Structure formats: C-alpha cells, structure tokens
Coordinates of C-alpha atoms and ligand atoms in Angstrom, one line a residue:
Chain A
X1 CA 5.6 -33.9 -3.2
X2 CA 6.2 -30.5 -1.8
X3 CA 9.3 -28.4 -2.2
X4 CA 10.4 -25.7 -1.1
X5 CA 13.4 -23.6 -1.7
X6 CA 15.0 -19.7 -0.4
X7 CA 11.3 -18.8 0.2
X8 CA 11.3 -15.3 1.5
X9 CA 8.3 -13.0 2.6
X10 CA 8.0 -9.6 3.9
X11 CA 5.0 -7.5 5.4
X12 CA 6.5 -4.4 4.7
X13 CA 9.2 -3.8 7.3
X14 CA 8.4 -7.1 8.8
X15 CA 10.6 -9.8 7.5
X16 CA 8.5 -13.0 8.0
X17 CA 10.2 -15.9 6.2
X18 CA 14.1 -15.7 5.3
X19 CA 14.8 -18.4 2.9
X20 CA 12.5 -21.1 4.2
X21 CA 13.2 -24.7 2.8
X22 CA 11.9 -27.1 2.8
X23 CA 10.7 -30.7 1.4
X24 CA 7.3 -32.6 2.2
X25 CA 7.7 -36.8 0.4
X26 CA 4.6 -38.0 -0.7
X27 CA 2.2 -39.8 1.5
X28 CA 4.4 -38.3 4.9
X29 CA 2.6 -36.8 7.7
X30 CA 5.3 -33.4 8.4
X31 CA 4.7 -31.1 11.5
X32 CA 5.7 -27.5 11.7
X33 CA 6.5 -26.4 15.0
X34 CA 7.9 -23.2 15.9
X35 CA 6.7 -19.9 18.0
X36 CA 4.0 -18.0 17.8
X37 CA 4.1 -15.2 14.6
X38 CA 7.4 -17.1 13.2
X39 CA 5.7 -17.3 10.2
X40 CA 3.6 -21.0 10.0
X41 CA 0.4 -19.9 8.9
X42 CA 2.0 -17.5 5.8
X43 CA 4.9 -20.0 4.7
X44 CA 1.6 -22.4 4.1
X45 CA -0.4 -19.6 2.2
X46 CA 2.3 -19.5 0.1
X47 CA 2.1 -22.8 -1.4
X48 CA -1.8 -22.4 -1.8
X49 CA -0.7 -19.1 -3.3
X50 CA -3.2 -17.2 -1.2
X51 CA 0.4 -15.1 -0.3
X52 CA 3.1 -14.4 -2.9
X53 CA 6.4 -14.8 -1.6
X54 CA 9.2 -12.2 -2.5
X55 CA 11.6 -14.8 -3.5
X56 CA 11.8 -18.1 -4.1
X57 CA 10.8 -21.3 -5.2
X58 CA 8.0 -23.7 -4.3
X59 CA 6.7 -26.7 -6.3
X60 CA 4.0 -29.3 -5.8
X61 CA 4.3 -32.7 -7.8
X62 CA 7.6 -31.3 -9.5
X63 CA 5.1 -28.1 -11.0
X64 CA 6.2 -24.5 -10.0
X65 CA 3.4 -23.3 -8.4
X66 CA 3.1 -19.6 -9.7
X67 CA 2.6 -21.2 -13.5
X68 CA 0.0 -24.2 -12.5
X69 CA -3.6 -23.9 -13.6
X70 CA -5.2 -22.7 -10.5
X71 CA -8.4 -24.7 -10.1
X72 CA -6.8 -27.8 -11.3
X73 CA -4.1 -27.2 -8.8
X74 CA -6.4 -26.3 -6.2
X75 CA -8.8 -29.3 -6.7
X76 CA -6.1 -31.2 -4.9
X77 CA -5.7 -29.9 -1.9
X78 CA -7.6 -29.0 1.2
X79 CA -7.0 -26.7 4.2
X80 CA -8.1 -26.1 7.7
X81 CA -7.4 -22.2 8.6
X82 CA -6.2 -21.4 11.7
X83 CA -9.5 -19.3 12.3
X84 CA -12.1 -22.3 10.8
X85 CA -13.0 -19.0 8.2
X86 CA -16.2 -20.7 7.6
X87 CA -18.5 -18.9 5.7
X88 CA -21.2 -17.5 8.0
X89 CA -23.8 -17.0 6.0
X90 CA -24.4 -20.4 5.5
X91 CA -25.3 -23.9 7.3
X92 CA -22.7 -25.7 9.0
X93 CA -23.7 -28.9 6.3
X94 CA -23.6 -26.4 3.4
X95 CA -20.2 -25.4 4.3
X96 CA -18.8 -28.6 4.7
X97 CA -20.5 -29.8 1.6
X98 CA -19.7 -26.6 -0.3
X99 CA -16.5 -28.2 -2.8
X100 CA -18.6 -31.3 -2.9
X101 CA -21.9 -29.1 -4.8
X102 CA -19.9 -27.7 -6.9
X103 CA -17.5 -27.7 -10.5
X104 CA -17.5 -30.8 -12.4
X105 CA -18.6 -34.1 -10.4
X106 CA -20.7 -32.3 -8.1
X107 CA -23.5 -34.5 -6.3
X108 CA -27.1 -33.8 -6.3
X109 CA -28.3 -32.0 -2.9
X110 CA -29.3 -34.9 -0.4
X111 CA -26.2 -36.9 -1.8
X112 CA -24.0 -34.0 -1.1
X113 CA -25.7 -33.8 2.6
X114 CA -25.4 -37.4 3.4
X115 CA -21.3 -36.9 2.9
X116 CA -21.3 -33.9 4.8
X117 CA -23.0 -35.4 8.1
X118 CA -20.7 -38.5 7.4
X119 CA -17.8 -36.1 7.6
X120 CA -19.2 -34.3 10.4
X121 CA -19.2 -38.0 12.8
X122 CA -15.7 -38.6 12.1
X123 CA -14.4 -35.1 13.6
X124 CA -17.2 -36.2 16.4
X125 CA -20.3 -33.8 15.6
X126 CA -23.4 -35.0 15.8
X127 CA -25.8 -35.1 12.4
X128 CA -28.0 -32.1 14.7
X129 CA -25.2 -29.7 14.2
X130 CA -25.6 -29.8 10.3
X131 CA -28.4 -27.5 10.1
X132 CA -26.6 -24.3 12.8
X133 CA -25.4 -21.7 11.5
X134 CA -21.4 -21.6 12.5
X135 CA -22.0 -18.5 14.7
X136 CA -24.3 -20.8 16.9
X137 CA -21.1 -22.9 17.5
X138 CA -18.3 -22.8 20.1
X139 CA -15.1 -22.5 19.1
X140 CA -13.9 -26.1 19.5
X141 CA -16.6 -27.1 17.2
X142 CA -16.4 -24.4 14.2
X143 CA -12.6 -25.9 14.3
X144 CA -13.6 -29.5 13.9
X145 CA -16.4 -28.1 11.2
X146 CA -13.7 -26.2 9.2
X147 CA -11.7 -29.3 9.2
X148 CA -14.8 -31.7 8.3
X149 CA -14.8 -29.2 5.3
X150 CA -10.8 -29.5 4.5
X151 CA -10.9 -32.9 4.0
X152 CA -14.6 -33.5 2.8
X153 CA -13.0 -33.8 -0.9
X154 CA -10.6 -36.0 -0.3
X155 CA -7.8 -34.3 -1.1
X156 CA -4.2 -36.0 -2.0
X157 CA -3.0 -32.6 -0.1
X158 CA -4.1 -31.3 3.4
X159 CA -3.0 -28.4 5.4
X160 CA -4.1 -28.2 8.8
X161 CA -3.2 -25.1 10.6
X162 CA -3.4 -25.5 14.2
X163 CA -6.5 -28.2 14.1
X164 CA -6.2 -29.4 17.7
X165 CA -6.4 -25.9 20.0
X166 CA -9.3 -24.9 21.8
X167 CA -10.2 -28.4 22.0
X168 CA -10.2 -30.7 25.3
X169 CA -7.8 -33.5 25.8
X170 CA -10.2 -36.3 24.3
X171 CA -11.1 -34.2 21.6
X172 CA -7.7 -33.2 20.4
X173 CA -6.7 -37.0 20.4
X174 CA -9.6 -38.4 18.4
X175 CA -8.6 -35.7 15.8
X176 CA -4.9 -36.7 16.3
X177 CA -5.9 -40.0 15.5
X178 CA -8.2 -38.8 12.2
X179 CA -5.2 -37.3 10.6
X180 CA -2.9 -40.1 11.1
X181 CA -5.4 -42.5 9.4
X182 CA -6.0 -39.3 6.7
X183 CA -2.6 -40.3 5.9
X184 CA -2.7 -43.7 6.0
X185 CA -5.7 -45.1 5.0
X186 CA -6.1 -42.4 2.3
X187 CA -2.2 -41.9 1.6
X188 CA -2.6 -38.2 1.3
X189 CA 0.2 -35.8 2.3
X190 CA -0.5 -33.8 5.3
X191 CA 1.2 -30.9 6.3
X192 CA 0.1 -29.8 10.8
X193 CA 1.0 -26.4 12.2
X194 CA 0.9 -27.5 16.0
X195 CA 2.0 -25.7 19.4
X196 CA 0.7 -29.3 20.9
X197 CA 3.6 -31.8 21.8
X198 CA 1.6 -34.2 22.1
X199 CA -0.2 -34.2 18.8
X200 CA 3.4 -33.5 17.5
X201 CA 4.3 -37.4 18.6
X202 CA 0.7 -39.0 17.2
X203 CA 0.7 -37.3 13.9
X204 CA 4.5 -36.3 12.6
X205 CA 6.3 -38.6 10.2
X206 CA 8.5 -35.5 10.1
X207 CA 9.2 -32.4 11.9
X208 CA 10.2 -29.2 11.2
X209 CA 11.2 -26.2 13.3
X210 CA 10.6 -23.0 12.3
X211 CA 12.8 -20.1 14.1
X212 CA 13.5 -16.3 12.6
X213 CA 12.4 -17.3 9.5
X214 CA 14.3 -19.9 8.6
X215 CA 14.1 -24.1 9.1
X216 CA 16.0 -24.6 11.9
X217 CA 15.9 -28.2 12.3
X218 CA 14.1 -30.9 10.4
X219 CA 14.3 -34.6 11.0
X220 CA 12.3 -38.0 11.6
X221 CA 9.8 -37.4 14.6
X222 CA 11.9 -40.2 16.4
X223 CA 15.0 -38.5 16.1
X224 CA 13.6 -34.8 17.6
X225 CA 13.8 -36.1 21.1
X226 CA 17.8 -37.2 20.8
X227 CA 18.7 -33.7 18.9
X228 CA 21.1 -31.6 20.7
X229 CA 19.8 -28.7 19.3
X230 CA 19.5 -26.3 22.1
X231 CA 16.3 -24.9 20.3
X232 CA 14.1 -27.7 19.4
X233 CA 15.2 -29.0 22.9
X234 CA 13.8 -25.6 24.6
X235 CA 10.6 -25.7 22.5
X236 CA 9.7 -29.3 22.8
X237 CA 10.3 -29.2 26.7
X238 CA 8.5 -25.6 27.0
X239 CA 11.2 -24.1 29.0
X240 CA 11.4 -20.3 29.5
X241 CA 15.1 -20.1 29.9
X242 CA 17.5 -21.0 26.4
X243 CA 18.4 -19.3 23.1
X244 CA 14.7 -18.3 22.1
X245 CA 14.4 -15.1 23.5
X246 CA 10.8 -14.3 25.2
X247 CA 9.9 -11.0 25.9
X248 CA 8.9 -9.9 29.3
Chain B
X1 CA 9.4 23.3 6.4
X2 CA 10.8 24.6 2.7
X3 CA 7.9 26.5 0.5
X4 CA 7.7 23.5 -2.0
X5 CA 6.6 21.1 1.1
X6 CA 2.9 21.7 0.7
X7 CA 3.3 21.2 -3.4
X8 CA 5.0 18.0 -2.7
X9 CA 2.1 17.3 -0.8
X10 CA -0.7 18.3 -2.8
X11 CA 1.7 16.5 -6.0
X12 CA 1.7 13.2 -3.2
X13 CA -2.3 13.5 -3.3
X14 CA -2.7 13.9 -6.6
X15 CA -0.9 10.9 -7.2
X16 CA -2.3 8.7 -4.7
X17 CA -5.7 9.4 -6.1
X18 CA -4.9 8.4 -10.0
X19 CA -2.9 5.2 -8.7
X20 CA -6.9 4.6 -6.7
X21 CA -8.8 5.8 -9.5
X22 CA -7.0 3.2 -11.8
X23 CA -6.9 0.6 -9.2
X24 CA -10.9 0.9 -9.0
X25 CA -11.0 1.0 -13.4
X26 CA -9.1 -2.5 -13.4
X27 CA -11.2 -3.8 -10.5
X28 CA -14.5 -2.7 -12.9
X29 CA -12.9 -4.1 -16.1
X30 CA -12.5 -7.6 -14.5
X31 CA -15.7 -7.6 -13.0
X32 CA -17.2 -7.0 -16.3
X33 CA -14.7 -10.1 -17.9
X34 CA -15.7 -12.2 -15.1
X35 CA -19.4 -11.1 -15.7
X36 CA -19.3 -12.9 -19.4
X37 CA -17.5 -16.2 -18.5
X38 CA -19.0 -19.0 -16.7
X39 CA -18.8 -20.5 -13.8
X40 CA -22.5 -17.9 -12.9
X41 CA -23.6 -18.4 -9.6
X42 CA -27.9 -17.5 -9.3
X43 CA -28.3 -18.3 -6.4
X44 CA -26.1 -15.9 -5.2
X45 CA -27.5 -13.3 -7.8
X46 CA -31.1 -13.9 -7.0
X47 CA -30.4 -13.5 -3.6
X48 CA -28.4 -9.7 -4.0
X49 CA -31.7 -8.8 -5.8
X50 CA -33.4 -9.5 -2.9
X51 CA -31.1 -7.4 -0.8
X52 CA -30.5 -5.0 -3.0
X53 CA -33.5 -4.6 -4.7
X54 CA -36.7 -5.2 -2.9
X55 CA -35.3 -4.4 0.7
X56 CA -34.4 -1.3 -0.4
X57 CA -38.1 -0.1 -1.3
X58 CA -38.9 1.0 2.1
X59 CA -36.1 3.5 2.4
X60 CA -36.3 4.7 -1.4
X61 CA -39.9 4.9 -1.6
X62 CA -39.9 7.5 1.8
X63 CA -37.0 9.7 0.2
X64 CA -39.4 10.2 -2.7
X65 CA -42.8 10.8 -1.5
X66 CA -41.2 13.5 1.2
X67 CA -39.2 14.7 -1.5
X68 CA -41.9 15.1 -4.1
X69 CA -44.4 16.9 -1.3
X70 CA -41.4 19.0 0.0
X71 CA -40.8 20.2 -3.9
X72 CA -44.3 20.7 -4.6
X73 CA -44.8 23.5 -1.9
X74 CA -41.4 24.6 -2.9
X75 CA -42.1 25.3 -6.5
X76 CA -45.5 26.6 -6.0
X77 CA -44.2 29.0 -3.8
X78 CA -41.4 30.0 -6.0
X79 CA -43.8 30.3 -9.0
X80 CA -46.2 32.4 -7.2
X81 CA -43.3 35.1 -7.1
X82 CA -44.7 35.6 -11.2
X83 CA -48.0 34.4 -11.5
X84 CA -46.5 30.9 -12.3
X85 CA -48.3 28.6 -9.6
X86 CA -50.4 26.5 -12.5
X87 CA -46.5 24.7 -13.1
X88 CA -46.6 22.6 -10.1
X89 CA -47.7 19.7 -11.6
X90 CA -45.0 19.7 -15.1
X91 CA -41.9 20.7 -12.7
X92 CA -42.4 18.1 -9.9
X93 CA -42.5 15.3 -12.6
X94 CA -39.6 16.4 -14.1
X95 CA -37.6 17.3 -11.0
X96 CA -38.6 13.8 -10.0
X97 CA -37.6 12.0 -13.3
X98 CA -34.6 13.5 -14.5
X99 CA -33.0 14.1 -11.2
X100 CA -33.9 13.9 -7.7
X101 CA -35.9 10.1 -8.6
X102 CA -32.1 8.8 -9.3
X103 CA -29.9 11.2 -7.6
X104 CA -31.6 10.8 -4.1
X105 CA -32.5 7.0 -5.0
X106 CA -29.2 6.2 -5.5
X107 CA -27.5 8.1 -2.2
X108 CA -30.2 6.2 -0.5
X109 CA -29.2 3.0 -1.6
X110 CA -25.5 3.8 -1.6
X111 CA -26.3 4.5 2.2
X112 CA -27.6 1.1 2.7
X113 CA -26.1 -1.3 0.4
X114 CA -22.4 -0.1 -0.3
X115 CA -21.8 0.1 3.2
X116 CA -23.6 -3.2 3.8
X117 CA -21.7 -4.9 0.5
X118 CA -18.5 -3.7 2.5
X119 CA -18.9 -4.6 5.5
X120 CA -19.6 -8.4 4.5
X121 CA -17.2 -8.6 2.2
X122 CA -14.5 -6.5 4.3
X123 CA -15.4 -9.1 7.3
X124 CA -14.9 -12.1 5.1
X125 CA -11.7 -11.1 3.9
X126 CA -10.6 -10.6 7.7
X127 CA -11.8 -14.1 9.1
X128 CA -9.9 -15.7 5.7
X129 CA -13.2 -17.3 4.5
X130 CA -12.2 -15.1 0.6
X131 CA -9.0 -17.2 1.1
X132 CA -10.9 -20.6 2.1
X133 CA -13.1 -19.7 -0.8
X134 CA -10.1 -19.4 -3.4
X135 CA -8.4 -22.6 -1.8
X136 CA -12.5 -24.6 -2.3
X137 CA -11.9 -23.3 -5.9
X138 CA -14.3 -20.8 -6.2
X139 CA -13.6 -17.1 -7.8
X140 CA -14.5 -14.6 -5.1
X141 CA -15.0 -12.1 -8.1
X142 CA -17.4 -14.1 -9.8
X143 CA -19.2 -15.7 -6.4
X144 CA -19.1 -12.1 -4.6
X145 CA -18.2 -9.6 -6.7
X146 CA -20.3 -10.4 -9.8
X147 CA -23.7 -11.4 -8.5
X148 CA -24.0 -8.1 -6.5
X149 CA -22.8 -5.4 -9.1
X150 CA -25.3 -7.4 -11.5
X151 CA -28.5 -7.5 -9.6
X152 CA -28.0 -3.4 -8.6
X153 CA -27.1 -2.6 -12.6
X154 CA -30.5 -4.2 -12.5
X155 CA -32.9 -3.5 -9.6
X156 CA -31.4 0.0 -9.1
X157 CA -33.7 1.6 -12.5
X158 CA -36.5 -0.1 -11.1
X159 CA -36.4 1.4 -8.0
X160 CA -35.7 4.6 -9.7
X161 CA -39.3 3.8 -11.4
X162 CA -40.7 2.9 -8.3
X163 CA -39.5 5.7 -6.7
X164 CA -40.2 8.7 -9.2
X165 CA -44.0 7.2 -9.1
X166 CA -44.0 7.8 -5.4
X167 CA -42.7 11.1 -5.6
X168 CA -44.9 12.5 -8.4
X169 CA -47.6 11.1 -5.7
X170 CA -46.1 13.0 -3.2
X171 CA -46.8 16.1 -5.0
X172 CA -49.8 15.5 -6.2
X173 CA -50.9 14.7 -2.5
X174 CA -49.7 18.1 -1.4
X175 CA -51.3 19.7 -4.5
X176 CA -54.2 18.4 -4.0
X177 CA -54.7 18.7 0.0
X178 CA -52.7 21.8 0.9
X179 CA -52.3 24.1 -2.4
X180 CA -55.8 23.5 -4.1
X181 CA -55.1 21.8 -7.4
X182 CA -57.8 19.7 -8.9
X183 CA -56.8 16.0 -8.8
X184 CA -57.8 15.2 -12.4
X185 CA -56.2 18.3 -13.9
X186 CA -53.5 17.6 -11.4
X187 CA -52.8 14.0 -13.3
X188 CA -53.7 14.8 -16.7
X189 CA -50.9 17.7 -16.7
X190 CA -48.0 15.5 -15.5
X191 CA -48.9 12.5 -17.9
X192 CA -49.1 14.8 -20.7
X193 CA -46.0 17.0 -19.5
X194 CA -43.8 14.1 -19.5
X195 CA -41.8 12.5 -22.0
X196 CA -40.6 9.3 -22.5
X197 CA -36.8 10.5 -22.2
X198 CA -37.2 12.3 -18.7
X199 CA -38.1 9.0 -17.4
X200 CA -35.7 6.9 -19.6
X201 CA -32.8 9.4 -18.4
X202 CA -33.6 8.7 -14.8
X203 CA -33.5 4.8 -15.3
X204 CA -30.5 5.1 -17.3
X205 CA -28.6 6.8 -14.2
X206 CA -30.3 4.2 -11.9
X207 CA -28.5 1.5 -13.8
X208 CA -25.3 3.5 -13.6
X209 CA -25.6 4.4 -10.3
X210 CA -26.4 0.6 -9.1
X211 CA -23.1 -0.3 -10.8
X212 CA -21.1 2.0 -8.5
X213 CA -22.8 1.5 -5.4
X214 CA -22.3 -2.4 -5.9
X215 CA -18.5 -2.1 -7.2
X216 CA -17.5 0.6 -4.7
X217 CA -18.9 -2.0 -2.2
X218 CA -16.9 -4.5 -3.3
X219 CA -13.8 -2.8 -4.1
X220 CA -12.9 -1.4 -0.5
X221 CA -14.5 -4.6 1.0
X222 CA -11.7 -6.6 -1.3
X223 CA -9.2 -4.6 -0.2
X224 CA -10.5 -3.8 3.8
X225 CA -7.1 -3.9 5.8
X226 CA -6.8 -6.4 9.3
X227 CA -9.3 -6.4 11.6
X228 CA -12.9 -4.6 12.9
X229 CA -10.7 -1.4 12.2
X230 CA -10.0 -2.0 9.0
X231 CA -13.7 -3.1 8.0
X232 CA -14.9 0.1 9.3
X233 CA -13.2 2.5 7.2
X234 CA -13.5 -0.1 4.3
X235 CA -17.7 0.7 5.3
X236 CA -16.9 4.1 5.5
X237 CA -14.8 4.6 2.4
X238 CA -17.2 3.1 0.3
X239 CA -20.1 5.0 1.3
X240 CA -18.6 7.9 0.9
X241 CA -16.7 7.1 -3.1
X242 CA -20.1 5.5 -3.5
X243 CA -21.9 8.8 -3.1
X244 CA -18.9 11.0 -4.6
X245 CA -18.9 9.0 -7.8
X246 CA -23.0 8.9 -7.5
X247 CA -23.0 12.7 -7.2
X248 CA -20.6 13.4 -10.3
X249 CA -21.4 11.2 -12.8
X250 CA -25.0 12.7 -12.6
X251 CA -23.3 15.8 -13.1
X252 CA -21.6 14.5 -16.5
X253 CA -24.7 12.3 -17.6
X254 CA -26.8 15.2 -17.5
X255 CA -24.8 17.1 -19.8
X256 CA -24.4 13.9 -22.4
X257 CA -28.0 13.3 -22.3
X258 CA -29.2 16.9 -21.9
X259 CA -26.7 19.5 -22.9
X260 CA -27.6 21.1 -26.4
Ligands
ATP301 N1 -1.7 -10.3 5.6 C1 -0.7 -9.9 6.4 N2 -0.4 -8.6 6.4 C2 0.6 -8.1 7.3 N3 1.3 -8.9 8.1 C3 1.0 -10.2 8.2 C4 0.0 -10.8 7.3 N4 -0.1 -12.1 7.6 C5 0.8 -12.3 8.5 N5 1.4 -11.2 8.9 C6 2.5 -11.1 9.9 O1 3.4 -12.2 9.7 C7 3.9 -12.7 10.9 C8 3.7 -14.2 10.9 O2 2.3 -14.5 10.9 P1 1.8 -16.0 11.0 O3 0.3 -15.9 11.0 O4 2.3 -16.8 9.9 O5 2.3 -16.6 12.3 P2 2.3 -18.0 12.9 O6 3.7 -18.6 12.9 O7 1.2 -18.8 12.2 O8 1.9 -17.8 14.4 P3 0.8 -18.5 15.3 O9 1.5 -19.7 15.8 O10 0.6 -17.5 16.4 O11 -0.4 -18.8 14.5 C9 3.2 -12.0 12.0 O12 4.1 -11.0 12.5 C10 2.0 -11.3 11.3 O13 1.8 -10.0 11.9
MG302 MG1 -0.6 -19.3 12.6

C-alpha cells in the first residue's frame, strides 16, 4: 500500500531522515518506534506531502505521490497529529465533523452532528463535550477529539502520531483496542508512532525502528521480542545503558 | 574588515528584499487565482467582514473625528496668517477625503487587523491545524487566505466613507463651537466644495489599502517560523509592511489620480 524508498530530509543543517525505507501491505497495522526527534512525525508528513523530502521515493497504491491529484489523494486518508492541531476556533463536534460537511457527499447539518457524537463515544467522550470549544479540554481529551476527527471519514489510510500519551492506563487501552478493530473491522491500513510498549504489542502487525535516520529493524510484532538487535532490544526494554547514546 | 564589506552588505540587503518583494507578488497573484475558482467558503467571508469591517468602526471612527477637529483649528490658524480663515470648511473636507480619511483609516486598521490576521494565522500554522486543514482537504489559501483579503478589499472603502463623514463632523463641531462658523454656511460650503472624485479617490485607496492590510496578514502569518517567537515577529512584521506598503502606495496613487 505504502512504499517507501532512500527517503531523505534535511532541516537545514539538520539531517533528519537518511534514506528511510520502508513498505506498509494493505490492511496491516505497522508501528514506528524509535527515539524522540529521530524523525517519526516528518517521515509521516512526507507521505501526506505536508513535508517534501530532498530525495526519494514514496508511493501510495503503486502512485508516486508528488504527481497524485491532491484532494483525490487526500480524501483517503486521515491523520491524528501529534499535537491534536484542532482548529480552535471552532466546536469540538464541528471539528470532528469538519471533512464530513464538506466537498462532494457532504451530509446536511444535524446528520453530520449525529456522526460526530457517534465518533466521539467510541474514543470515550461523552455527547456533552461536542458543543466545548477544544481550549476548554484537557489534553488527554483534545487527543482522543483529534483522533475522533482522523478517522470520522473512514479513511482506507490512517496515521496516528502518538495517539495514546497523556492518556491514563484505561484510556490508552480502549484506544489501543479502537485501532486494532479500525483495522480489522474496517480493513484500513494504519500507520502508529508510539513511545508505548504496550500499545506497540495490542496494535502492531509490524514494527519498525527508526534510529539516525534510517530503518533499523523491521519485522512481524512477534518476532521483535526474539531479535538480537542490540537496539530494538535497548528501546523495547527501556534501558539507559547500550548502543543508543543518551545525553547526560 | 576589507572596504567592500559594507557594499556586500548593503548588495546582501538589497537582494533579500527583491527575493521578499517577489515572494509577497506570487503570494497576491495566487490569492487573486484562488479568489475566481471554487470551492468559496461564506461563512468564513461573512464572518472577516464582521471582524474586519464592522469591529473596526470604533477605532476608525475616533481617528477621524479627532483628526478632523485637530485639522480644523490647525487650518484656521494657518489661514489666519493671510486673511484666509473663511477656508476652513473646503480644506478639512478635502484633507479628510483625499488623504487623511484613507491614509489614517487604513494605519488604523492595519494596527488592528494585520497584526490580528497574523497572529491567527501564524498560531495555526505553529499548532499544525494549516497542515490538518490540507490533510481534511481543504485549501488554506482559499479557507484563510481568500475570505479575509476579500471582505477588507470590501469593507475597508466603506469605513473610509464612514470615517471621512465623521471627520468632516469633527471639524465642523470645532468650527462651529470653538472658531465661530455658522453651522449652515459651515455645511453648505463643504457639500458644495466637494467633488465626487475627492471622495471616490479616498474609497479607491480604502479598497487598496484593505487588500494589503489583509494579504500582508496572511503572508507573514503563512510563513510565521516555530513557536510563540516566531508568531510574534510574524505580528510584528506584518504590521509594520502593512503600514510601509499603506504609507507608499498613497504616495504613488496620489500622483496617478492627481498629478497633472
Ligand atoms: N518544520 C521543521 N523545521 C525545522 N526542523 C524541523 C521541522 N520539523 C521537524 N524538525 C526537526 O526534525 C527532527 C525530527 O522531528 P520529529 O518531529 O519528526 O521527531 P519525532 O521522531 O516525531 O520525535 P518525537 O517522538 O519526540 O515526537 C527534530 O530535530 C526537529 O527539530
Ligand atoms: Mg513526533
């Protein structure tokens, strides 16, 4: 569904991604792991095209993505930023509903509405919260409101970025569990940025480790445990002593 | 430091403000192609009139009456230097009309709406909602951009109006209270005085200034680098190409419309 190939990206001196590839089947739930500023959040910009990349190659569905029609292309996916970015400046139902009240097929007002608040219950917000503004939220639930919105649509393709921190325990597994059955029931392809082990094991079909840029291991989720990878085994098990550097 | 360094720095300068200048021309021209092809979004364009428009009465509407008592003593005193006092009246209306209704109406409004413009615009690019908006298949040019440079184009000349009737009141207030001019005579000379092109001018550099004040808005708000930093000299920036580009265009308007 995905591919990617040699992606590179640089913020002026900063060399972010290094020839990232990379390669997402349809209907499979893949998990990028990886440290913090390695890179997650701009390798999936890229695919939206949100960031270009200096180099390299990406295609959805076998189309290279700098030569799609945008909208048509866009129309198919949905994403959850790591920051929610909802739009202040309107209602937390409005945003959620915003794709759905607009372009062709839109639904009329109170139809539009009734999908929101639907959407809203299965991330576990109650039909009250539709008429807040997102400022009047905490931060656990603009997250689960930004990713009511991503997958409002039903898109075939979802990014989440980071959808299960700042949330408690119970929480983050009920929206572990929603992303699985995203995937199944709906048979989209999902693509999770997670620091969270645990939702690594309920969601991944696949994982994928970023490190300096570059994939440093990818495999079946039931195969990272058994990897004698001395990274992926530092990272899963959180320890402060191994190859990975950390500043101190 | 060689004797060329501060040439190679003024060159550097030079050049950095063409590469802006053209930047800011492309910016406008797609504005104006995104202005002419669907999807148009009223809602949003009703509600920048609002903002723009009729919230901006209050500040506009003070400049002008202070402005048009303030020039009324001004130009009575100068005129009484030769016998010339009876003028009051003729030169406040067209002081008011042709230049300080738009000039001062437009810094007022670059003042409160480019900076505003930039600052919501600057803080949605920060918090990635223009990139949510792009990946929910909406244009951020025409859902942002467009609406706002339209409805000041628009509601800028008719605060202009509003505002060179409030100033001609201005003077006629201080005419008539502090400097002894008959009210009647004091009306009947600025409505016969004035033409239909000092007004028209006036309107005509409303429009144009409303287009700057919304673009330059949008422009440094598009481009507002990372974080509350980066939004504040976007704010900043605005304001002041806002009133720059305000100040010289009237310059070069005045001499297309009244230049012999
Ligand atoms: N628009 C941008 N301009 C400049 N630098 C950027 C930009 N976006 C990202 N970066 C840089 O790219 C690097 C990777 O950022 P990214 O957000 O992808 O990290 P990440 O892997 O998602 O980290 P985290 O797990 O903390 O979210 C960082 O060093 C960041 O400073
Ligand atoms: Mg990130």
């Amino acid at each position: 569904m995905i591919q990617i190939e040699g992606v590179h990206k640089a913020f002026g001196a900063n060399q972010v991604l290094r020839g990232v590839n990379l390669t997402v089947g349809r209907g499979e739930s893949m998990v990028i792991i990886g440290g913090s500023g390695t890179g997650k959040s701009v390798l999936l910009k890229c695919i939206l095209g949100l960031v270009r990349p200096d180099a390299g190659m990406i295609r959805v569905a076998g189309e290279d993505v700098t030569r799609v029609s945008r909208d048509a292309f866009l129309a198919r996916f949905g994403m959850l930023f790591q920051g929610g970015a909802l739009f202040d400046s309107m209602t937390v139902w409005q945003n959620v509903a915003f794709r759905l009240m607009r372009g062709k097929g839109r639904l009329p007002k109170d139809q539009a509405r009734e999908v929101a608040i639907e959407k809203l219950r299965r991330v576990g917000l109650k039909p009250e919260v539709a008429d807040l503004f997102p400022a009047e939220l905490s931060g656990g639930m603009q997250k689960r409101v930004g990713l009511a919105r991503a997958i409002a649509a039903q898109p075939e393709i979802i990014f989440f970025d980071e959808p299960t921190t700042g949330l408690d325990p119970i929480m983050a597994g009920v929206i572990n569990e929603l992303i699985r059955e995203i995937v199944v029931e709906m048979g989209a392809t999902a693509v999770t940025i997670t620091h969270d082990m645990t939702s690594v094991r309920a969601i991944a079909d696949h994982v994928a480790m970023i490190h300096r840029g570059k994939v440093r291991w990818t495999g079946p989720v039931a195969e990272m445990d058994a990897t004698p990878d001395p990274y992926v085994q530092q990272f899963i098990h959180g320890r402060a002593e191994g190859p990975i550097e950390s500043v101190r | 430091m060689s004797l060329t360094a501060p040439l190679a720095h003024l060159g550097a300068m030079v050049l950095a403000a063409l590469a802006a200048t053209g930047r800011l021309a492309l910016f406008a021209g797609r504005t104006l192609g995104h202005l002419l092809t669907p999807p148009f979004y009223l809602r949003e364009f009703l509600h920048a009139c609002l903002q723009i428009g009729w919230l901006s009465l209050p500040v506009v509407g003070l400049t002008a009456i202070f402005t048009g008592a303030a020039l009324a003593l001004q130009i009575y005193a100068g005129g009484a230097r030769f016998s010339a006092e009876a003028v009051v009246p003729q030169i406040v209306a067209i002081g008011m009309t042709r230049e300080l209704g738009p000039v001062l109406g437009g810094l007022m409004v670059a003042a409160r709406v480019a900076s505003s413009i930039a600052a919501e615009i600057g803080t949605m690019k920060v918090t990635e909602q223009i990139d949510a908006l792009v990946t929910l298949s909406t244009n951020p040019m025409k859902y942002l951009t467009v609406p706002r440079v339209l409805a000041a184009t628009l509601t800028v000349p008719l605060l202009v109006a509003v505002g060179d009737a409030i100033g001609v009141m201005g003077g006629w207030l201080v005419g008539t209270e502090r400097l002894g001019f008959n009210s009647a005579t004091y009306m009947k000379n600025t409505i016969e005085f004035l033409e239909f092109w000092d007004i028209g001018s006036g309107l005509v550099k409303g429009a144009v200034f409303g287009f700057i004040v919304a673009l330059m808005g949008c422009y440094y708000g598009m481009n507002s680098g990372r974080g509350a930093q980066g939004v504040g000299r976007a704010t900043k920036s605005a304001v002041v190409a806002a009133s720059v580009a305000i100040l010289a265009s009237n310059y070069v308007l005045t001499e297309v419309f009244f230049s012999a």
